[in-house]
PDB file of C-alpha atoms in Angstrom:
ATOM      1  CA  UNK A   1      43.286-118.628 -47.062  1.00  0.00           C
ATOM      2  CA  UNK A   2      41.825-115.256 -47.630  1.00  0.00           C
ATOM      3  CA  UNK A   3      40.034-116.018 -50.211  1.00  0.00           C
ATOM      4  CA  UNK A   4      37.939-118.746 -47.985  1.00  0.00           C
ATOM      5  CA  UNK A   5      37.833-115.828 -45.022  1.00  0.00           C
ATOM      6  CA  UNK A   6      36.275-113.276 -47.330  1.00  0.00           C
ATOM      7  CA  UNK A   7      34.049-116.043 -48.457  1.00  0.00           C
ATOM      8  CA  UNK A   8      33.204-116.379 -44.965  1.00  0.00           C
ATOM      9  CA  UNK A   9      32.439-112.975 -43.655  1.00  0.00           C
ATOM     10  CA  UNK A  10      30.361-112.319 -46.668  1.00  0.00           C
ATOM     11  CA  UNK A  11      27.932-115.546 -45.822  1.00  0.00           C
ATOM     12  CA  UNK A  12      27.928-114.441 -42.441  1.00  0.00           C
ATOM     13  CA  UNK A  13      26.662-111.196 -43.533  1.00  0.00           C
ATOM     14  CA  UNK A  14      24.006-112.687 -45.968  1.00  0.00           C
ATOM     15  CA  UNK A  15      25.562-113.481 -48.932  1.00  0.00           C
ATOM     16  CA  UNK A  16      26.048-117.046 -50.844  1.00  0.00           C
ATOM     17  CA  UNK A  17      29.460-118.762 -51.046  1.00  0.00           C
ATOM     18  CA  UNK A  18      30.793-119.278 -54.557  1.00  0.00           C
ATOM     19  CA  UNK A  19      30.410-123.181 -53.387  1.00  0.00           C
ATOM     20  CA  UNK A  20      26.297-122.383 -53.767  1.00  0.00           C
ATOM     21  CA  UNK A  21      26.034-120.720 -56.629  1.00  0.00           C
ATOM     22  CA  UNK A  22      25.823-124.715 -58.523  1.00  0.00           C
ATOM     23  CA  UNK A  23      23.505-125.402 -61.377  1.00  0.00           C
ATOM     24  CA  UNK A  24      20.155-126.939 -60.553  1.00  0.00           C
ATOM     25  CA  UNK A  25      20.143-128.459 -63.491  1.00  0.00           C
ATOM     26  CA  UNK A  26      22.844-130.557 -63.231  1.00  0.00           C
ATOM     27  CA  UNK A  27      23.862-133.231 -61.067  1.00  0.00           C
ATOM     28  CA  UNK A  28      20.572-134.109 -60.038  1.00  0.00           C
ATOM     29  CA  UNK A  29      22.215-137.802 -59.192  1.00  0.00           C
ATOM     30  CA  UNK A  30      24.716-137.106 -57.010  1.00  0.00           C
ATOM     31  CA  UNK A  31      21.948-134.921 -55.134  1.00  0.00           C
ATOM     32  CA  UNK A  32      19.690-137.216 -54.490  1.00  0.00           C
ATOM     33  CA  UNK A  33      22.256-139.716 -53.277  1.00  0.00           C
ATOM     34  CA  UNK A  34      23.812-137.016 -50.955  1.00  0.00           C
ATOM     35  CA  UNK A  35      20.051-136.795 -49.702  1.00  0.00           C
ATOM     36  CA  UNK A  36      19.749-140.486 -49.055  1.00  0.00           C
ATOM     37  CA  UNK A  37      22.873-140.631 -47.332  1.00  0.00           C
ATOM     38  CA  UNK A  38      22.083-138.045 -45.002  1.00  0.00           C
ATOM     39  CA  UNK A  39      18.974-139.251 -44.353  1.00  0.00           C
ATOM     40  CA  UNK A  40      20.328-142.172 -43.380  1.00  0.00           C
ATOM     41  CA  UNK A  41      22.947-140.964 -41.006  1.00  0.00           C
ATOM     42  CA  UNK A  42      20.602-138.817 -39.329  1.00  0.00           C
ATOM     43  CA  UNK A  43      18.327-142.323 -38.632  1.00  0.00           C
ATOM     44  CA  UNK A  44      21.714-143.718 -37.503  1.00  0.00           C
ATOM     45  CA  UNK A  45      21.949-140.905 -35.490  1.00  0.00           C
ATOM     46  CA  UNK A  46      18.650-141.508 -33.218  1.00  0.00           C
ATOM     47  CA  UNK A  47      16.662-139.259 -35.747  1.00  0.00           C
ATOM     48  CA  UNK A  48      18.079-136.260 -34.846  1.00  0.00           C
ATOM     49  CA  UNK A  49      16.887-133.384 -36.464  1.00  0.00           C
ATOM     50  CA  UNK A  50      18.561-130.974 -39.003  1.00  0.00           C
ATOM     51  CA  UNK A  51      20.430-127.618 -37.324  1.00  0.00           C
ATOM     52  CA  UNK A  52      18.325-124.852 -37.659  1.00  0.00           C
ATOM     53  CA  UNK A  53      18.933-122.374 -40.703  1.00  0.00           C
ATOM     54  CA  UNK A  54      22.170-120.150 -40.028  1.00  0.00           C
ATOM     55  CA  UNK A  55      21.392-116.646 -38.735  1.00  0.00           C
ATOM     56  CA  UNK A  56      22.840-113.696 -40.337  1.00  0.00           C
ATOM     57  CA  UNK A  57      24.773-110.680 -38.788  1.00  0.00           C
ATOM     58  CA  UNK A  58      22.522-108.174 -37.562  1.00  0.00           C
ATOM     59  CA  UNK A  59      24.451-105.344 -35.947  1.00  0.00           C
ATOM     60  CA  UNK A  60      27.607-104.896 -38.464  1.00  0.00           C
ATOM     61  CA  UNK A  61      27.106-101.483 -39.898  1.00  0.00           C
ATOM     62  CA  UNK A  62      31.317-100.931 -40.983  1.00  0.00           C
ATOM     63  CA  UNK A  63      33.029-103.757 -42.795  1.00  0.00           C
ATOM     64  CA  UNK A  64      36.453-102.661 -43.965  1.00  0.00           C
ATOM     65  CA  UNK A  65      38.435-105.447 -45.741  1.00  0.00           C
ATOM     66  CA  UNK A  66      40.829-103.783 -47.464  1.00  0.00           C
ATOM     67  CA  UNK A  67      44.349-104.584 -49.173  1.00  0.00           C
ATOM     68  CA  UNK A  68      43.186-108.525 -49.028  1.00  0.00           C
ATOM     69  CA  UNK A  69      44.369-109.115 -52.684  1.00  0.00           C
ATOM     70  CA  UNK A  70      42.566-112.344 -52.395  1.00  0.00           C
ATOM     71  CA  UNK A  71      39.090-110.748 -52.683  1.00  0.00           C
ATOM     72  CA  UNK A  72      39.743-110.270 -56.075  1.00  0.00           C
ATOM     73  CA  UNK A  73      39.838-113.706 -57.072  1.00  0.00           C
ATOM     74  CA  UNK A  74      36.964-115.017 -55.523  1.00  0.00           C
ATOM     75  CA  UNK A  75      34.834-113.423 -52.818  1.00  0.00           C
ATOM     76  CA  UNK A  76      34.067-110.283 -54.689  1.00  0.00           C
ATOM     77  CA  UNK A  77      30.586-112.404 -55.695  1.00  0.00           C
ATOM     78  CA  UNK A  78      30.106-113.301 -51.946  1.00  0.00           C
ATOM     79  CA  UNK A  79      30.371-109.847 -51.074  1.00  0.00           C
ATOM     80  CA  UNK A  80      27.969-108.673 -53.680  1.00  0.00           C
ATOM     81  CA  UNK A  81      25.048-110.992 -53.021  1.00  0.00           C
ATOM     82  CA  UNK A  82      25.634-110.008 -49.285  1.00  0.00           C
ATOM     83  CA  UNK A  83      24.357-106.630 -50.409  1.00  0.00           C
ATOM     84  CA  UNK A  84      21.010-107.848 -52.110  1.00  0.00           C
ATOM     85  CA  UNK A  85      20.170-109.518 -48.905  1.00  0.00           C
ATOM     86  CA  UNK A  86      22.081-107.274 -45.777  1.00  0.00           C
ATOM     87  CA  UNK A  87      19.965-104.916 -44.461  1.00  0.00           C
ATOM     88  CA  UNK A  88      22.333-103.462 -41.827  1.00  0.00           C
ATOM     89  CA  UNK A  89      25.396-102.416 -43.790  1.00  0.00           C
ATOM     90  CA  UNK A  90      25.932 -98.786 -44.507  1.00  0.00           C
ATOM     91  CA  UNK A  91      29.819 -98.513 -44.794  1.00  0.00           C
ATOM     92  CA  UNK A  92      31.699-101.365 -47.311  1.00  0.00           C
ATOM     93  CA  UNK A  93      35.510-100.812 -48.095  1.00  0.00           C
ATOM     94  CA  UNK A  94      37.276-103.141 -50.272  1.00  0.00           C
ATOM     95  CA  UNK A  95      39.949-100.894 -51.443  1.00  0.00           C
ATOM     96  CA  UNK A  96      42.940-102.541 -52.774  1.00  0.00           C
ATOM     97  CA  UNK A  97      41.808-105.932 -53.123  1.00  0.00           C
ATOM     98  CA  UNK A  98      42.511-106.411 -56.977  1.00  0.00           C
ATOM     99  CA  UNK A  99      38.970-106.585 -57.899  1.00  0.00           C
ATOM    100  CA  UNK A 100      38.740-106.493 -61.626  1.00  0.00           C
ATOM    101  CA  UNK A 101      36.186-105.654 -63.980  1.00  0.00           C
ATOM    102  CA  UNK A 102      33.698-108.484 -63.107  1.00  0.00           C
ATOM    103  CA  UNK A 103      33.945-107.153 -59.605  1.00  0.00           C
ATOM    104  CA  UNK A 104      32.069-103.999 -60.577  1.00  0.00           C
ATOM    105  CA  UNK A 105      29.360-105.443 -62.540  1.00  0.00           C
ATOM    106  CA  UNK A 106      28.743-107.812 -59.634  1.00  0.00           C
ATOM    107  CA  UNK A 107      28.273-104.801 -56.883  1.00  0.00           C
ATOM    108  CA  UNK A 108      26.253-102.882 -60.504  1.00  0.00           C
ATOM    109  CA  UNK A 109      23.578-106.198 -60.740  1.00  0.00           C
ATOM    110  CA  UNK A 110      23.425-106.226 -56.183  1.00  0.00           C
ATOM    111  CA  UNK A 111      23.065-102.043 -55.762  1.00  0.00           C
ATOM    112  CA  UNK A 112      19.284-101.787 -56.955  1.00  0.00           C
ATOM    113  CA  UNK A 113      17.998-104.195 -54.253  1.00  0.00           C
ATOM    114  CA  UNK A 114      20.268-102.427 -51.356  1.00  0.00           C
ATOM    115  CA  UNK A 115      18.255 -99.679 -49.176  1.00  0.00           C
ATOM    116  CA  UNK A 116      20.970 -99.327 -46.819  1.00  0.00           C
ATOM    117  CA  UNK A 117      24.410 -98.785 -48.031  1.00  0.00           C
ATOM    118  CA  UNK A 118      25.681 -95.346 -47.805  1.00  0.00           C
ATOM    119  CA  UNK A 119      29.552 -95.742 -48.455  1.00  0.00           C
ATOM    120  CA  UNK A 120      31.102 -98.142 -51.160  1.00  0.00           C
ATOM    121  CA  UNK A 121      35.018 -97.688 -51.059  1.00  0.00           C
ATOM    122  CA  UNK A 122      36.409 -99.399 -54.090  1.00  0.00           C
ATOM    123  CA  UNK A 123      39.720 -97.249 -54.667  1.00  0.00           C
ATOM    124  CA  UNK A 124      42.814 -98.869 -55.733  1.00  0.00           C
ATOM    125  CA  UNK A 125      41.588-102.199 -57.768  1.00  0.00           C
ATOM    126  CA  UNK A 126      40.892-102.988 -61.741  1.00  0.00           C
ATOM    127  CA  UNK A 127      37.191-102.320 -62.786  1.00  0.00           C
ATOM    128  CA  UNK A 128      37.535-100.494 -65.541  1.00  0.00           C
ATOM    129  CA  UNK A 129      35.062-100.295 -67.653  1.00  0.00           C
ATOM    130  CA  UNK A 130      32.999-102.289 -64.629  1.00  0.00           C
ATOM    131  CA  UNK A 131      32.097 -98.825 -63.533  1.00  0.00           C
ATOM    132  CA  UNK A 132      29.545 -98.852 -65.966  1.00  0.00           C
ATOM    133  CA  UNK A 133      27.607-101.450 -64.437  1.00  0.00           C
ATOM    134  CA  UNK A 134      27.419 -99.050 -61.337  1.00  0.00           C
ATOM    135  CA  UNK A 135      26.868 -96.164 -63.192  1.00  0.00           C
ATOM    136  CA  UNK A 136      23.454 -98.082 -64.423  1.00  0.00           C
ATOM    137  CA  UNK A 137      22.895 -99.199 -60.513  1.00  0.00           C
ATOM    138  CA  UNK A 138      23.126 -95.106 -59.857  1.00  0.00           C
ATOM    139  CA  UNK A 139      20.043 -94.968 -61.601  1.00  0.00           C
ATOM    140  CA  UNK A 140      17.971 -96.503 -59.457  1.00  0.00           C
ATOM    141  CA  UNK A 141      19.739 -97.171 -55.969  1.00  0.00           C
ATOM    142  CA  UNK A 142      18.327 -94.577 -52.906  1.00  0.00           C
ATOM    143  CA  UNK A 143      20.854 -95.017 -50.301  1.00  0.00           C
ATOM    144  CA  UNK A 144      24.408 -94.978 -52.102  1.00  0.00           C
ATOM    145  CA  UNK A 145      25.709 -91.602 -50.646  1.00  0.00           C
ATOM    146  CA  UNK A 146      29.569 -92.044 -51.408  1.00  0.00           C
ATOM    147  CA  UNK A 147      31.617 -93.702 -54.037  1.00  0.00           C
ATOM    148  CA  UNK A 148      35.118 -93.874 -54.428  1.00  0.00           C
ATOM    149  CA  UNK A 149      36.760 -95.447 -57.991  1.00  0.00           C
ATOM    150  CA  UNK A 150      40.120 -93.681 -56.933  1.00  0.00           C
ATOM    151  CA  UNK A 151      42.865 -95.334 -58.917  1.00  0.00           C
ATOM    152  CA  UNK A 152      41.063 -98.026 -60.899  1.00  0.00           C
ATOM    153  CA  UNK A 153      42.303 -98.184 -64.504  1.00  0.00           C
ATOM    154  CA  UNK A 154      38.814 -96.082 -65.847  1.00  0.00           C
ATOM    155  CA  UNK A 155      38.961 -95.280 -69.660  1.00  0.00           C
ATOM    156  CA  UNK A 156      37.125 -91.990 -70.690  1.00  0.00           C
ATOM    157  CA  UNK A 157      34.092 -93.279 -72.215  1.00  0.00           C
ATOM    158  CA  UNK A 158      33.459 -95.822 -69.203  1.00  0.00           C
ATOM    159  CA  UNK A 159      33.295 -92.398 -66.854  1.00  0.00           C
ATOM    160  CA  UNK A 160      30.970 -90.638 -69.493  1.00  0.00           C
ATOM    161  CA  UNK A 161      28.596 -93.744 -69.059  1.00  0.00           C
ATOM    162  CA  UNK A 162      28.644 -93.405 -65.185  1.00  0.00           C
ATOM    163  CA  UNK A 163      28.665 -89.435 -65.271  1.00  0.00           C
ATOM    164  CA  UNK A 164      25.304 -89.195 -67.479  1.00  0.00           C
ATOM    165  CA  UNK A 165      23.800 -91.421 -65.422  1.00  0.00           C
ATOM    166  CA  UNK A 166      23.883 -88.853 -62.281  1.00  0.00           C
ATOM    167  CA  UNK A 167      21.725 -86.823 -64.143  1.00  0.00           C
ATOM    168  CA  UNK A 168      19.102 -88.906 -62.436  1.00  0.00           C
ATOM    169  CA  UNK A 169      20.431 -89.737 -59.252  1.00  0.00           C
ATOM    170  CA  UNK A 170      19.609 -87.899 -56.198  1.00  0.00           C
ATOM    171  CA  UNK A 171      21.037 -88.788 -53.224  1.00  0.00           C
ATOM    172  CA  UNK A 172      24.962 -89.465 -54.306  1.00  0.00           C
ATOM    173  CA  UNK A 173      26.905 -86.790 -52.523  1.00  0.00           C
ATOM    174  CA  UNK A 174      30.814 -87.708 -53.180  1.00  0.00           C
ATOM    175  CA  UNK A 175      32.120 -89.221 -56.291  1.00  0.00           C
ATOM    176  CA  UNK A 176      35.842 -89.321 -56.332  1.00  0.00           C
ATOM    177  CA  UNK A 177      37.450 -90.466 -59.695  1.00  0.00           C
ATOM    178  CA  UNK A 178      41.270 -89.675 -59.251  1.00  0.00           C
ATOM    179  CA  UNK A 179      44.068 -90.629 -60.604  1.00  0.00           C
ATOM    180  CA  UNK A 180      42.247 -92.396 -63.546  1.00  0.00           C
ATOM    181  CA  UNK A 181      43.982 -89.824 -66.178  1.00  0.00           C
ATOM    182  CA  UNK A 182      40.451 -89.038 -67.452  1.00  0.00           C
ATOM    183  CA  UNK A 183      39.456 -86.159 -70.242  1.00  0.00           C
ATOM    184  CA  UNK A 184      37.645 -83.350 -70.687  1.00  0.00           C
ATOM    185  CA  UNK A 185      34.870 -85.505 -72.222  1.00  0.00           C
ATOM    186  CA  UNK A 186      34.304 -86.332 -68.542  1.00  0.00           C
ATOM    187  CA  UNK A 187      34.040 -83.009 -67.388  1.00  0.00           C
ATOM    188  CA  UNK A 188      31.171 -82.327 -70.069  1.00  0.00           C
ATOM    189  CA  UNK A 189      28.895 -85.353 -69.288  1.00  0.00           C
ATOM    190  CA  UNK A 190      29.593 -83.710 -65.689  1.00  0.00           C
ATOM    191  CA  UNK A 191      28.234 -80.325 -66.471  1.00  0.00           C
ATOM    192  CA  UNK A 192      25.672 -81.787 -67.699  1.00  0.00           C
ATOM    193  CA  UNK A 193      24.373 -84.264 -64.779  1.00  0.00           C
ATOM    194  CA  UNK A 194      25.101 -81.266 -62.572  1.00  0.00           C
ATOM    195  CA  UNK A 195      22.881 -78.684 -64.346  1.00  0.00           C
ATOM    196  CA  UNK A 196      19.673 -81.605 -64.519  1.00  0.00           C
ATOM    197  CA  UNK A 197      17.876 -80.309 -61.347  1.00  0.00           C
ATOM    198  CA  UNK A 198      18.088 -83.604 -59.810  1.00  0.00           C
ATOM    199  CA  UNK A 199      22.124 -84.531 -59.119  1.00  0.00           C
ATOM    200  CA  UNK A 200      23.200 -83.779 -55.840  1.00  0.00           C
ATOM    201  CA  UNK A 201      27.008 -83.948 -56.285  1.00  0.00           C
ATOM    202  CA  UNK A 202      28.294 -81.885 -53.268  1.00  0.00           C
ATOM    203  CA  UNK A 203      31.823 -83.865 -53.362  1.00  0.00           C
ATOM    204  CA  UNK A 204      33.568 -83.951 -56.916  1.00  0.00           C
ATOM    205  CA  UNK A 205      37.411 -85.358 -56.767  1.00  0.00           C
ATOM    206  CA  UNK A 206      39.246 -85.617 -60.751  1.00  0.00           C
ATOM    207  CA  UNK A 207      42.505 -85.131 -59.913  1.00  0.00           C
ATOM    208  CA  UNK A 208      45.245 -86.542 -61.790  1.00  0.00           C
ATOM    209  CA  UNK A 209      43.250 -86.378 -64.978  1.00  0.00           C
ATOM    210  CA  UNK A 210      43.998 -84.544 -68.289  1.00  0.00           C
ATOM    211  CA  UNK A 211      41.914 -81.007 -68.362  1.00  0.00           C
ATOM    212  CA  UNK A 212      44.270 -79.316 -70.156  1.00  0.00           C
ATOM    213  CA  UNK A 213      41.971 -79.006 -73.129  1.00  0.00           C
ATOM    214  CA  UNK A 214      38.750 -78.844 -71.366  1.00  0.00           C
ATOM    215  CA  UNK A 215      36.457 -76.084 -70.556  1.00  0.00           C
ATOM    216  CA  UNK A 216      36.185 -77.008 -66.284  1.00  0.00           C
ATOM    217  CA  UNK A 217      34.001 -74.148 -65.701  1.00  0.00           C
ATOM    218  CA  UNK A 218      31.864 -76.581 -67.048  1.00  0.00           C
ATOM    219  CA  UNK A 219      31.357 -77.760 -63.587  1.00  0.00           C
ATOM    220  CA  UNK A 220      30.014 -75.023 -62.704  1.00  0.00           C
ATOM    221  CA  UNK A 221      26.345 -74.640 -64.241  1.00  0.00           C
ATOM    222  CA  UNK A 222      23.868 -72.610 -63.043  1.00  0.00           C
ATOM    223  CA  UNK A 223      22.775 -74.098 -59.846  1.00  0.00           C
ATOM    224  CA  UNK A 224      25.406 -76.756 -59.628  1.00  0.00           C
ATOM    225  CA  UNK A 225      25.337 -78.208 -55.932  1.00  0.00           C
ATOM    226  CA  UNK A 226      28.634 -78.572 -55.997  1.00  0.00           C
ATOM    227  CA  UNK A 227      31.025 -77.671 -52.642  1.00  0.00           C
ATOM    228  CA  UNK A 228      34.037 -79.205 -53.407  1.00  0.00           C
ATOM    229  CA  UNK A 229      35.938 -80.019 -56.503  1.00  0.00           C
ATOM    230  CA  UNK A 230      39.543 -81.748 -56.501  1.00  0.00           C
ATOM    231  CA  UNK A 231      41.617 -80.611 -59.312  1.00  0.00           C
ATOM    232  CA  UNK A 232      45.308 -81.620 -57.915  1.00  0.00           C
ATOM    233  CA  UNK A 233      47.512 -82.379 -60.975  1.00  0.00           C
ATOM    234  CA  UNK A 234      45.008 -81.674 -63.931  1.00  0.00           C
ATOM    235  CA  UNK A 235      47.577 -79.968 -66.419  1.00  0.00           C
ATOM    236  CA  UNK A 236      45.471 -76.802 -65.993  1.00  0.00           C
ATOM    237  CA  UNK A 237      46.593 -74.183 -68.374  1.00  0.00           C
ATOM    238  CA  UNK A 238      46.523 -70.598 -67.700  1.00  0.00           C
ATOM    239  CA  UNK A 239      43.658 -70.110 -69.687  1.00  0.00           C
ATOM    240  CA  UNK A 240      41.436 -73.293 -68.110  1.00  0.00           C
ATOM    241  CA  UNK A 241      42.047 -71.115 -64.678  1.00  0.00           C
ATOM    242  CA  UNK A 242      40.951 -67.955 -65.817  1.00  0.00           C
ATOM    243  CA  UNK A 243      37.073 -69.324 -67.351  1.00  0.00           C
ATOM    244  CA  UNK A 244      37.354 -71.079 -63.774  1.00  0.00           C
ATOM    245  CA  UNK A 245      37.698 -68.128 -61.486  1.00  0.00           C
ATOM    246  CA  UNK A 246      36.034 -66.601 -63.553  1.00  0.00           C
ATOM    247  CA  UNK A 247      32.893 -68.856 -63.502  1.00  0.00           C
ATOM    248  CA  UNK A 248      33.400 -69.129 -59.216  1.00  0.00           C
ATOM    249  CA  UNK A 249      33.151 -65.065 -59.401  1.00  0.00           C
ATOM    250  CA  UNK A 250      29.634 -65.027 -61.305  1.00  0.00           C
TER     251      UNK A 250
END
């Protein structure tokens, strides 16, 4: 059942159901026989003539839909062609819905033809090394303000991938990768987005990573926009907070 309801408020918003998405290729037959038949009950009918193309939502701006487990089966892929075509959306949460890795190189592939999506909340599901996909999407997407991968199984290199790719990006503001027990690799490819001139981090959350071996002041580069950082649970030695306070006091 929720699988067919996300299904649902996905069309409504403009995407396809997974019941579309058939091959044109195939099944020509049974097509053209569905045709005939319809054209004949519509002659049956008096001639009446076919309902008028469904109309999409126009005024949803906040679509929270989170803790369905169900999405993550199905609708994800309704949900992500809703954003190639939606042009009123600006706040998506799906958090907790199971979505695994497919999931997050579905929303990667719709992100470059969305102008209006500020906030994607995807904490609490199973991309994993799906993030990539958005990190990509990051590279060319203007309106994608806020993304949350709280909690979502993320190896190392998978966050390097999306972290270089903010070198580019100019309009993210918040990025919150928690509680994916991430390195100090990730930290680096960080530094290193932040000092390009271009990212526009202001929002950084790693806690519940590993940094006990990592140089953090790294996040602090000359010119780094950075306002906030979340470091809660990092296995920060007393050495990693000295370079840091350190690197706040230049």
């Amino acid at each position: 059942e929720t699988n067919i309801s996300g299904e649902l408020v996905a069309s409504a918003l403009g995407g396809s159901s997974i019941c579309d998405n058939h091959d044109d290729d195939e099944g020509e037959g049974p097509l053209e026989e569905d045709e005939a038949l319809e054209e004949k009950d519509s002659k049956e009918k008096g001639g009446k003539e076919a309902s008028p193309p469904k109309e999409h939502n126009t005024t949803l701006e906040v679509l929270d839909v989170s803790w369905n487990v169900g999405v993550g089966y199905r609708s994800y892929s309704s949900f992500a062609s809703m954003l190639q075509h939606n042009k009123v959306l600006t706040h998506l949460i799906l958090e907790g819905c199971n979505l695994p890795r497919e999931a997050g190189r579905a929303f990667g592939a719709a992100l470059p033809a969305n102008g209006t999506l500020r906030t994607l909340q995807l904490a609490y599901n199973k991309l994993g090394s799906g993030i990539v996909s958005l990190g990509v999407a990051l590279s060319s997407n203007t309106s994608l303000t806020s993304l949350s991968l709280m909690d979502n199984a993320i190896d190392t290199l998978s966050a390097v991938e999306l972290a270089t790719r903010l070198g580019g990006n100019a309009v993210l503001e918040t990025l919150d990768l928690s509680v994916n027990q991430l390195t100090g690799d990730v930290v680096t490819a960080l530094g290193t987005a932040l000092s390009s001139g271009i990212c526009n981090l202001h929002n950084l959350d790693l806690s519940g990573s590993d940094l006990s071996s990592s140089a953090i002041e790294a996040l602090l580069p000359n010119g780094s926009p950075l306002m906030r950082i979340g470091l809660v649970n990092c296995k920060l030695s007393n050495a990693n907070a000295l370079a840091f306070s350190e690197a706040i006091t230049e």
